[in-house]
Every structure is written in C-alpha cells, then in structure tokens.
GROMACS .gro file of C-alpha atoms in nm:
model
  270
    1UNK     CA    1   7.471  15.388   3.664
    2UNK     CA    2   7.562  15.159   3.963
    3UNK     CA    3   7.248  14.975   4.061
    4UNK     CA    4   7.169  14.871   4.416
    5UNK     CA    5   7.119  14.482   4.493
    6UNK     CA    6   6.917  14.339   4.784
    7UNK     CA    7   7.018  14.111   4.959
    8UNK     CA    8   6.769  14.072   5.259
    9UNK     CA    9   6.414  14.232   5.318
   10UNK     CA   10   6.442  14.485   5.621
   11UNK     CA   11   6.682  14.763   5.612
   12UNK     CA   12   6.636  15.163   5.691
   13UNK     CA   13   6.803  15.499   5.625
   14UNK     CA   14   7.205  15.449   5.605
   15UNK     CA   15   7.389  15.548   5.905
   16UNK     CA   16   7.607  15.854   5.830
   17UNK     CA   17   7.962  15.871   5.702
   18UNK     CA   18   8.187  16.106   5.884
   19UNK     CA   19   8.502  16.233   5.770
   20UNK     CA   20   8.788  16.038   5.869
   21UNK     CA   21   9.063  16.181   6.138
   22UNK     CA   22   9.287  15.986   5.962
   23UNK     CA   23   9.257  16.149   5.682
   24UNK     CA   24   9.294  16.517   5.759
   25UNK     CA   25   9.606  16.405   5.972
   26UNK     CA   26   9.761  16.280   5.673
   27UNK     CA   27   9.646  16.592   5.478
   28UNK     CA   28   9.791  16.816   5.727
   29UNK     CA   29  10.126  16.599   5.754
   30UNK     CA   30  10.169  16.661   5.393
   31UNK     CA   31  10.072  17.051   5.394
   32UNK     CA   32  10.322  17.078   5.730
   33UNK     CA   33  10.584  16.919   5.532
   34UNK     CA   34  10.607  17.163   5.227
   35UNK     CA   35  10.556  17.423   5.531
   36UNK     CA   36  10.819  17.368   5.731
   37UNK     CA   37  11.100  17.345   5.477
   38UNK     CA   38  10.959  17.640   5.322
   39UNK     CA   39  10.961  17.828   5.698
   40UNK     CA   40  11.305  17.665   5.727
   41UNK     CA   41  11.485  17.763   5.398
   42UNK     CA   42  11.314  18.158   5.493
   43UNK     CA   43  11.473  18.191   5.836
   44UNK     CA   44  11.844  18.052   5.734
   45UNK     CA   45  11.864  18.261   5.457
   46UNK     CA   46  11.730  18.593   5.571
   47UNK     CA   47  11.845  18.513   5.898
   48UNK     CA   48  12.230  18.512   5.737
   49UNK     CA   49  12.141  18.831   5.555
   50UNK     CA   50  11.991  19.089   5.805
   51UNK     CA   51  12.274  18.991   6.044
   52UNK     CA   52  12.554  19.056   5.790
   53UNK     CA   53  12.360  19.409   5.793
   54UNK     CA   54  12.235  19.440   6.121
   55UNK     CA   55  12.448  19.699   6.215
   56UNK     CA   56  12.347  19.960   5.929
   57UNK     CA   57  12.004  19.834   5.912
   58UNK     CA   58  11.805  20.114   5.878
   59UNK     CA   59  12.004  20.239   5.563
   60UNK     CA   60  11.823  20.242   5.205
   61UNK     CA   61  12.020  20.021   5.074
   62UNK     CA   62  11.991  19.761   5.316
   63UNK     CA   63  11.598  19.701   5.276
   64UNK     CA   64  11.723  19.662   4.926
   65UNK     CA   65  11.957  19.376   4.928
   66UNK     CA   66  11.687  19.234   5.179
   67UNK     CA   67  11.412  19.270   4.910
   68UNK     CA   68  11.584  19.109   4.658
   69UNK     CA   69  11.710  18.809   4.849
   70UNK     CA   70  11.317  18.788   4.920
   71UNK     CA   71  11.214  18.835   4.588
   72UNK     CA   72  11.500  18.481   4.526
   73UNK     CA   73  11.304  18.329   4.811
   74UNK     CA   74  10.943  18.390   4.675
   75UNK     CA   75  11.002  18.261   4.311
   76UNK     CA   76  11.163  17.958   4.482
   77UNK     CA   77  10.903  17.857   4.692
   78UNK     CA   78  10.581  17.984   4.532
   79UNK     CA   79  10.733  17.751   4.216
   80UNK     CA   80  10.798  17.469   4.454
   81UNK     CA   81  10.474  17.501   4.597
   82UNK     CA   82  10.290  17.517   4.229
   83UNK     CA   83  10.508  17.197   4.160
   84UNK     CA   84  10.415  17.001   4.433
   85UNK     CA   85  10.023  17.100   4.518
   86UNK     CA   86   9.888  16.903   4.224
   87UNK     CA   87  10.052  16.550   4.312
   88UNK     CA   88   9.935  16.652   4.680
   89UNK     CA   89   9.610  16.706   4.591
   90UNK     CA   90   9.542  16.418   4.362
   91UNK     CA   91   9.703  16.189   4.624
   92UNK     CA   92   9.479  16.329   4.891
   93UNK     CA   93   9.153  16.324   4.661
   94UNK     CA   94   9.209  15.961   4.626
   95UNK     CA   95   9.221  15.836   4.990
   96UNK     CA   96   8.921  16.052   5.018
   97UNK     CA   97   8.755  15.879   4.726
   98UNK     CA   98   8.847  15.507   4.823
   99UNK     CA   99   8.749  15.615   5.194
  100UNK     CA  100   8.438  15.753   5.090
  101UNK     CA  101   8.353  15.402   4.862
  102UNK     CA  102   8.460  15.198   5.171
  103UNK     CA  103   8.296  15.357   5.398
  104UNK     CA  104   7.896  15.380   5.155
  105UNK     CA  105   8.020  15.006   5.062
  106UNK     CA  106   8.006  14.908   5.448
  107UNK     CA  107   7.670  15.120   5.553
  108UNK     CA  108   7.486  14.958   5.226
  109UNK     CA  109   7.586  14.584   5.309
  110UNK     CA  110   7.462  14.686   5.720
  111UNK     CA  111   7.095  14.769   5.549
  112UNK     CA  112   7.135  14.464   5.340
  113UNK     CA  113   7.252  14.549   4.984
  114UNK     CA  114   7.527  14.492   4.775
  115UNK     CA  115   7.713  14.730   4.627
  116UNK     CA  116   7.954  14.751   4.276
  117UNK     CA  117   8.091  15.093   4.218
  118UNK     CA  118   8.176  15.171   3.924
  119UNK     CA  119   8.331  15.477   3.700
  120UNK     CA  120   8.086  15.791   3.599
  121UNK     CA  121   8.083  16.094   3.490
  122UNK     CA  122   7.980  16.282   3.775
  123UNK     CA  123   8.230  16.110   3.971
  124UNK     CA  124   8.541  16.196   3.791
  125UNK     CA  125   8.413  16.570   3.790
  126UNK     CA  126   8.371  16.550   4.149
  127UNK     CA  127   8.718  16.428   4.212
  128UNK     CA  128   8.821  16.697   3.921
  129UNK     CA  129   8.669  16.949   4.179
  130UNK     CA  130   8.797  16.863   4.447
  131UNK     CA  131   9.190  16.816   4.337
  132UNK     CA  132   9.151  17.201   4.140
  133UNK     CA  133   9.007  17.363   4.478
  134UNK     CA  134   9.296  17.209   4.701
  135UNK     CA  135   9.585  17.287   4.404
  136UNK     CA  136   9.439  17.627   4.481
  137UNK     CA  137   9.424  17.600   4.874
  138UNK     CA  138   9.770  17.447   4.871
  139UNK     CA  139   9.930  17.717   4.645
  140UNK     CA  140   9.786  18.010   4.863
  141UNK     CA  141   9.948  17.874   5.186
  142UNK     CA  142  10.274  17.973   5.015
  143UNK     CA  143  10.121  18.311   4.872
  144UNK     CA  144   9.991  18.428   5.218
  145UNK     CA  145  10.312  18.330   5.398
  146UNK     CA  146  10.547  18.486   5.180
  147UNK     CA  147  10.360  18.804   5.103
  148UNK     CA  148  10.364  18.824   5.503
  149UNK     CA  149  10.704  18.753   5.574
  150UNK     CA  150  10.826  18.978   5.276
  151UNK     CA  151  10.632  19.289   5.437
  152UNK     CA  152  10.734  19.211   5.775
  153UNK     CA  153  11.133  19.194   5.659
  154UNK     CA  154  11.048  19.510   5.492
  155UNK     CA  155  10.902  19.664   5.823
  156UNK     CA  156  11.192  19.549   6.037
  157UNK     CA  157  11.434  19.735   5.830
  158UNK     CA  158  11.271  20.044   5.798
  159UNK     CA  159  11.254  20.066   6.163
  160UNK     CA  160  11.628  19.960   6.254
  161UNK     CA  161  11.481  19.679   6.449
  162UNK     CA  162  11.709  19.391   6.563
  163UNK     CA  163  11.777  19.002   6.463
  164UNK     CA  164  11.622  18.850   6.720
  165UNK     CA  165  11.278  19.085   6.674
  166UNK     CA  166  11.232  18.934   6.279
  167UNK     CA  167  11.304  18.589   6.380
  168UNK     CA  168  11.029  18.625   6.692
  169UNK     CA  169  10.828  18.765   6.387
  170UNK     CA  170  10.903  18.507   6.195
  171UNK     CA  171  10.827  18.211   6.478
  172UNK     CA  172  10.475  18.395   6.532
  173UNK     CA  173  10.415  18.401   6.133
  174UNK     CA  174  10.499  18.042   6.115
  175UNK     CA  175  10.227  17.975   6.370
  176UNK     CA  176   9.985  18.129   6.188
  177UNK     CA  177  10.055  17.944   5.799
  178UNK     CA  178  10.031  17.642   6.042
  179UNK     CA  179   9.718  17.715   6.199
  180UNK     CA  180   9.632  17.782   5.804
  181UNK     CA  181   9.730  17.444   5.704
  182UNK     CA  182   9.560  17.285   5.989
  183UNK     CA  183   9.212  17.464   5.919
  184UNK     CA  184   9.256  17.341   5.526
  185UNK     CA  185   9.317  16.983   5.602
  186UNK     CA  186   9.004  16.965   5.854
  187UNK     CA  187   8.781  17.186   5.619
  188UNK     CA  188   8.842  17.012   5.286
  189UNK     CA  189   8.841  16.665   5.444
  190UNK     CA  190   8.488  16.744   5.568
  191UNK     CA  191   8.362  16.904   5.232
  192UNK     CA  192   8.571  16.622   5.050
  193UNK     CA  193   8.397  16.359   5.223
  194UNK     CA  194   8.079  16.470   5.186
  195UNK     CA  195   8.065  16.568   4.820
  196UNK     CA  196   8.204  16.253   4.714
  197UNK     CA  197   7.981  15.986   4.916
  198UNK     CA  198   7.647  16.202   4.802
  199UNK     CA  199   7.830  16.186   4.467
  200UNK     CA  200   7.775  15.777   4.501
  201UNK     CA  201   7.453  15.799   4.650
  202UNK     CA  202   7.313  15.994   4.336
  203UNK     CA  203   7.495  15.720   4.103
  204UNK     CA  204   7.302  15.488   4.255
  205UNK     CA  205   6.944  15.673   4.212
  206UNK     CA  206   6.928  15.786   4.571
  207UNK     CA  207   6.763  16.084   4.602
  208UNK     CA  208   6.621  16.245   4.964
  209UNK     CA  209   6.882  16.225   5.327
  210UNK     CA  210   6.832  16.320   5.650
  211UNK     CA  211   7.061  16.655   5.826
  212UNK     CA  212   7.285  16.524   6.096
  213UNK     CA  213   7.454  16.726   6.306
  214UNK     CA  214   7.774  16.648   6.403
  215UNK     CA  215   7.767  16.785   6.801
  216UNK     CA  216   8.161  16.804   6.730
  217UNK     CA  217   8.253  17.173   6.707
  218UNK     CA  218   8.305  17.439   7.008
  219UNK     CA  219   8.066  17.684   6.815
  220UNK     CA  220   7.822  17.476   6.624
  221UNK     CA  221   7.561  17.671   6.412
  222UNK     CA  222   7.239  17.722   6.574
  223UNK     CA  223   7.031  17.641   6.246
  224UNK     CA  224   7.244  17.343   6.186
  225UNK     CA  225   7.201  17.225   6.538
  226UNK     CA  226   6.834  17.221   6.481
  227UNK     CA  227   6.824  17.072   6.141
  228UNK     CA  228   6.965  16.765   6.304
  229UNK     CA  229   6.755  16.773   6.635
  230UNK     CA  230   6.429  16.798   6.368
  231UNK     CA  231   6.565  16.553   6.154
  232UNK     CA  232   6.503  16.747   5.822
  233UNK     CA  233   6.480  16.586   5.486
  234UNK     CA  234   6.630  16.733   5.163
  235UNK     CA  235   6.687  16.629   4.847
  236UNK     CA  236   7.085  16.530   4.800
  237UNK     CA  237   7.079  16.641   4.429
  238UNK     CA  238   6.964  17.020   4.546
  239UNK     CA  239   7.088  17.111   4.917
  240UNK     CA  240   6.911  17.209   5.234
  241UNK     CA  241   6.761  17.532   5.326
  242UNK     CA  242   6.896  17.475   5.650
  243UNK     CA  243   6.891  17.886   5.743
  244UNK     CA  244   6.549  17.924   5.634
  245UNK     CA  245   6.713  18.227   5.364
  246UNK     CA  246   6.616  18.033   5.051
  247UNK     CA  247   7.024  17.920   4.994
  248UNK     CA  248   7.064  17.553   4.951
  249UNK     CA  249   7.400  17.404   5.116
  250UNK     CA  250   7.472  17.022   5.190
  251UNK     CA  251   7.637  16.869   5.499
  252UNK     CA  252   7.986  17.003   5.539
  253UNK     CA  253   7.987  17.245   5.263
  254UNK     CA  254   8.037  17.565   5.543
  255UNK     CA  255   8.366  17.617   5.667
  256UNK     CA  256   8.445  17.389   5.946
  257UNK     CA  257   8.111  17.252   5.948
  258UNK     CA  258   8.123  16.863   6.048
  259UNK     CA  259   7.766  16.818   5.961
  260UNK     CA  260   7.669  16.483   5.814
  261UNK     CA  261   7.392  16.316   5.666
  262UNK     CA  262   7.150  15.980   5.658
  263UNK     CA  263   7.095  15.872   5.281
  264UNK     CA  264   6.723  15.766   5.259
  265UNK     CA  265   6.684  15.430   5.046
  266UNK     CA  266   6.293  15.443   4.891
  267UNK     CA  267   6.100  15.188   5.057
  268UNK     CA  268   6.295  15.123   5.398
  269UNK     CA  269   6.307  15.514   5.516
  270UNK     CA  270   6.268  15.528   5.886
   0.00000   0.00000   0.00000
C-alpha cells in the first residue's frame, strides 16, 4: 500500500478534485470522430440508393434492396465500432488515471505530504472497470444509431416519402447520437474521475470525506445540494446515504452528477 509522508505539521481536509473539461472534450472529440464518419458513410450510401428508387419507392421490393444495403451498413459499422471502442477506452481511462494521480499528488503536497503512487490491485480493477463500462457505452452509440436510422429508412419507404424527408431525418438523428456522445463523455469523465482518485485515497489508508456539491448543473439534486451545504461525512470505502433511502452512492456516481468530495486525512480534519 502507498504510505503517506509528512512533510510539515499543519495541514486539513484535501481540497476537492473535479473532473477535468479537458478531458471530456477530448473524450467527446474521439466519440464525434467514429460518429461522424459513421453518419457520413450512412447518408452517401443510402442517400445514392433511395434516389436510384425514389420514383417507385413505395413498391415491396424497394424497402428490400434498402434493407439489405442497411443490413451492409450495420455489420460495417457496428464491427468498426467493436474494433475501435477498446483502444478508445483504454486511451481515455489513462488520461483519467494520470489526471486523477496529478491532480491527489498536487492537493497532498498543498496539506504538506508527499506522495509515491504506486501499482495495486484495486487500482488496476478500477481502471479494468472503467475501460469495460465505456467499451460498452462506446459500442451502443453505434447500436442506437443504426437500429434508428434502419427503422426510419424502413418508415420512409413504406410511406412513399421523398429524398430530401430521410436525409432531414437523418440530420435530426445525427443530432441526437451527438447529443448521446456528448452526455457519455461528460458522465463517464465525472464517474471516471471520481472512482479513480477515491481509488488512491483508499490505497493510501484514507478512510472518511466530506460531500461537495458541485453548484455546476441547471437542475442540481435537492438532496445533493444539501449534502454539500451540511457538509456530510461518509466513509469513501461505503458511499453516502445522501437521499436519506438507505442506498449508498459516492460523488459523481448519478448520471450527470458533478458532485465532488474533500478526503479527510486523520488528525488534520477541519
């Protein structure tokens, strides 16, 4: 286990470590990347095929031919997609990890300690965690979209309806996967940032933190709003009854919360 080192005799509880804008920008970059040439590749290609049968559209054997050049489409992408979500997770779990160091590093050596981190179990199964639950995130952009889009190309042709209808269809769809990817990279950058720095703190025998509310979000939680105003202590290895329900939850852990925490270190709590 990673021991802590003093190196003066005052210090208090750590000041919180939010999730890094950076971060989720570069997340969502990635996602919008694999996105767009996926959205791309989908409106050339069925594009060039409902026009070639525009005029007979509503025939049987029109939806047909459009099915199967879907069906082409889906394999493609949902295989690119599987291809490409592990090295974007893995990439992604490791800025979050070295941010997440950096960041506990820099609040330790402000209260006065130094700090070596260095490999654990816990650690690697936290990073494990988090790289499997994006992989799966990342993969279900794809699934959603081209589900979606496959029904909607489906609908179009069964009621004769023309080009420039699917490809406003399309355009609207598009906004939606991107409002997906977008709501991903700020979500999992929050959980990611949390579960790894309380991942450290427990490595290094800390124990009890403080709920800090974030006063970021346009609809913040009532419950989590006064968890922070009372300053409520927890213990990081169990969660916070924040709701009063009995269910145990840690900063960040609730979609789009931005919640944060104080780590308490024994002796110089405040």
């Amino acid at each position: 286990m990673t021991q802590l080192r003093c190196t003066s005799a005052t210090g208090k509880a750590l000041k919180p470590i939010r999730a890094s804008a950076a971060l989720e920008a570069a997340y969502y970059r990635d996602l919008m990347r694999l996105v767009r040439e996926m959205d791309d590749s989908l409106t050339y290609w069925l594009t060039a095929n409902y026009r070639k049968h525009e005029a007979t559209i509503a025939q049987d054997s029109v939806a047909d031919e459009l099915q199967k050049v879907m069906n082409k489409l889906t394999a493609r992408w949902r295989g690119l997609f599987d291809d490409r979500a592990l090295d974007i997770a893995k990439r992604q779990s490791k800025r979050w990890q070295g941010y997440a160091d950096t960041s506990l590093m820099d609040k330790l050596k402000q209260a006065g300690f130094a700090v070596r981190f260095r490999p654990s179990k816990a650690m690697t199964n936290t990073i494990n965690g988090a790289v499997n639950e994006n992989v799966t995130l990342i993969k279900s952009i794809a699934d959603h979209h081209l589900t979606e889009v496959s029904q909607m190309v489906q609908r179009s042709a069964m009621a004769g309806r023309d080009l420039s209808t699917l490809t406003a269809d399309l355009k609207e769809r598009y906004g939606i996967t991107q409002r997906r990817a977008a709501f991903i990279a700020r979500d999992q950058n929050n959980k990611a940032t949390s579960f790894i720095t309380r991942t450290r703190q427990i490595d290094l025998g800390l124990t009890e933190a403080i709920w800090c509310h974030s006063s970021a979000g346009k609809h913040p939680r009532p419950k989590h709003v006064e968890a922070g105003r009372k300053r409520l202590r927890y213990d990081i290895r169990k969660g916070a009854d924040v709701d009063g329900d009995g269910r145990l939850i840690f900063p960040g852990e609730e979609p789009n919360c931005r919640c944060t925490s104080q780590v308490i270190i024994p002796g110089f709590d405040t």
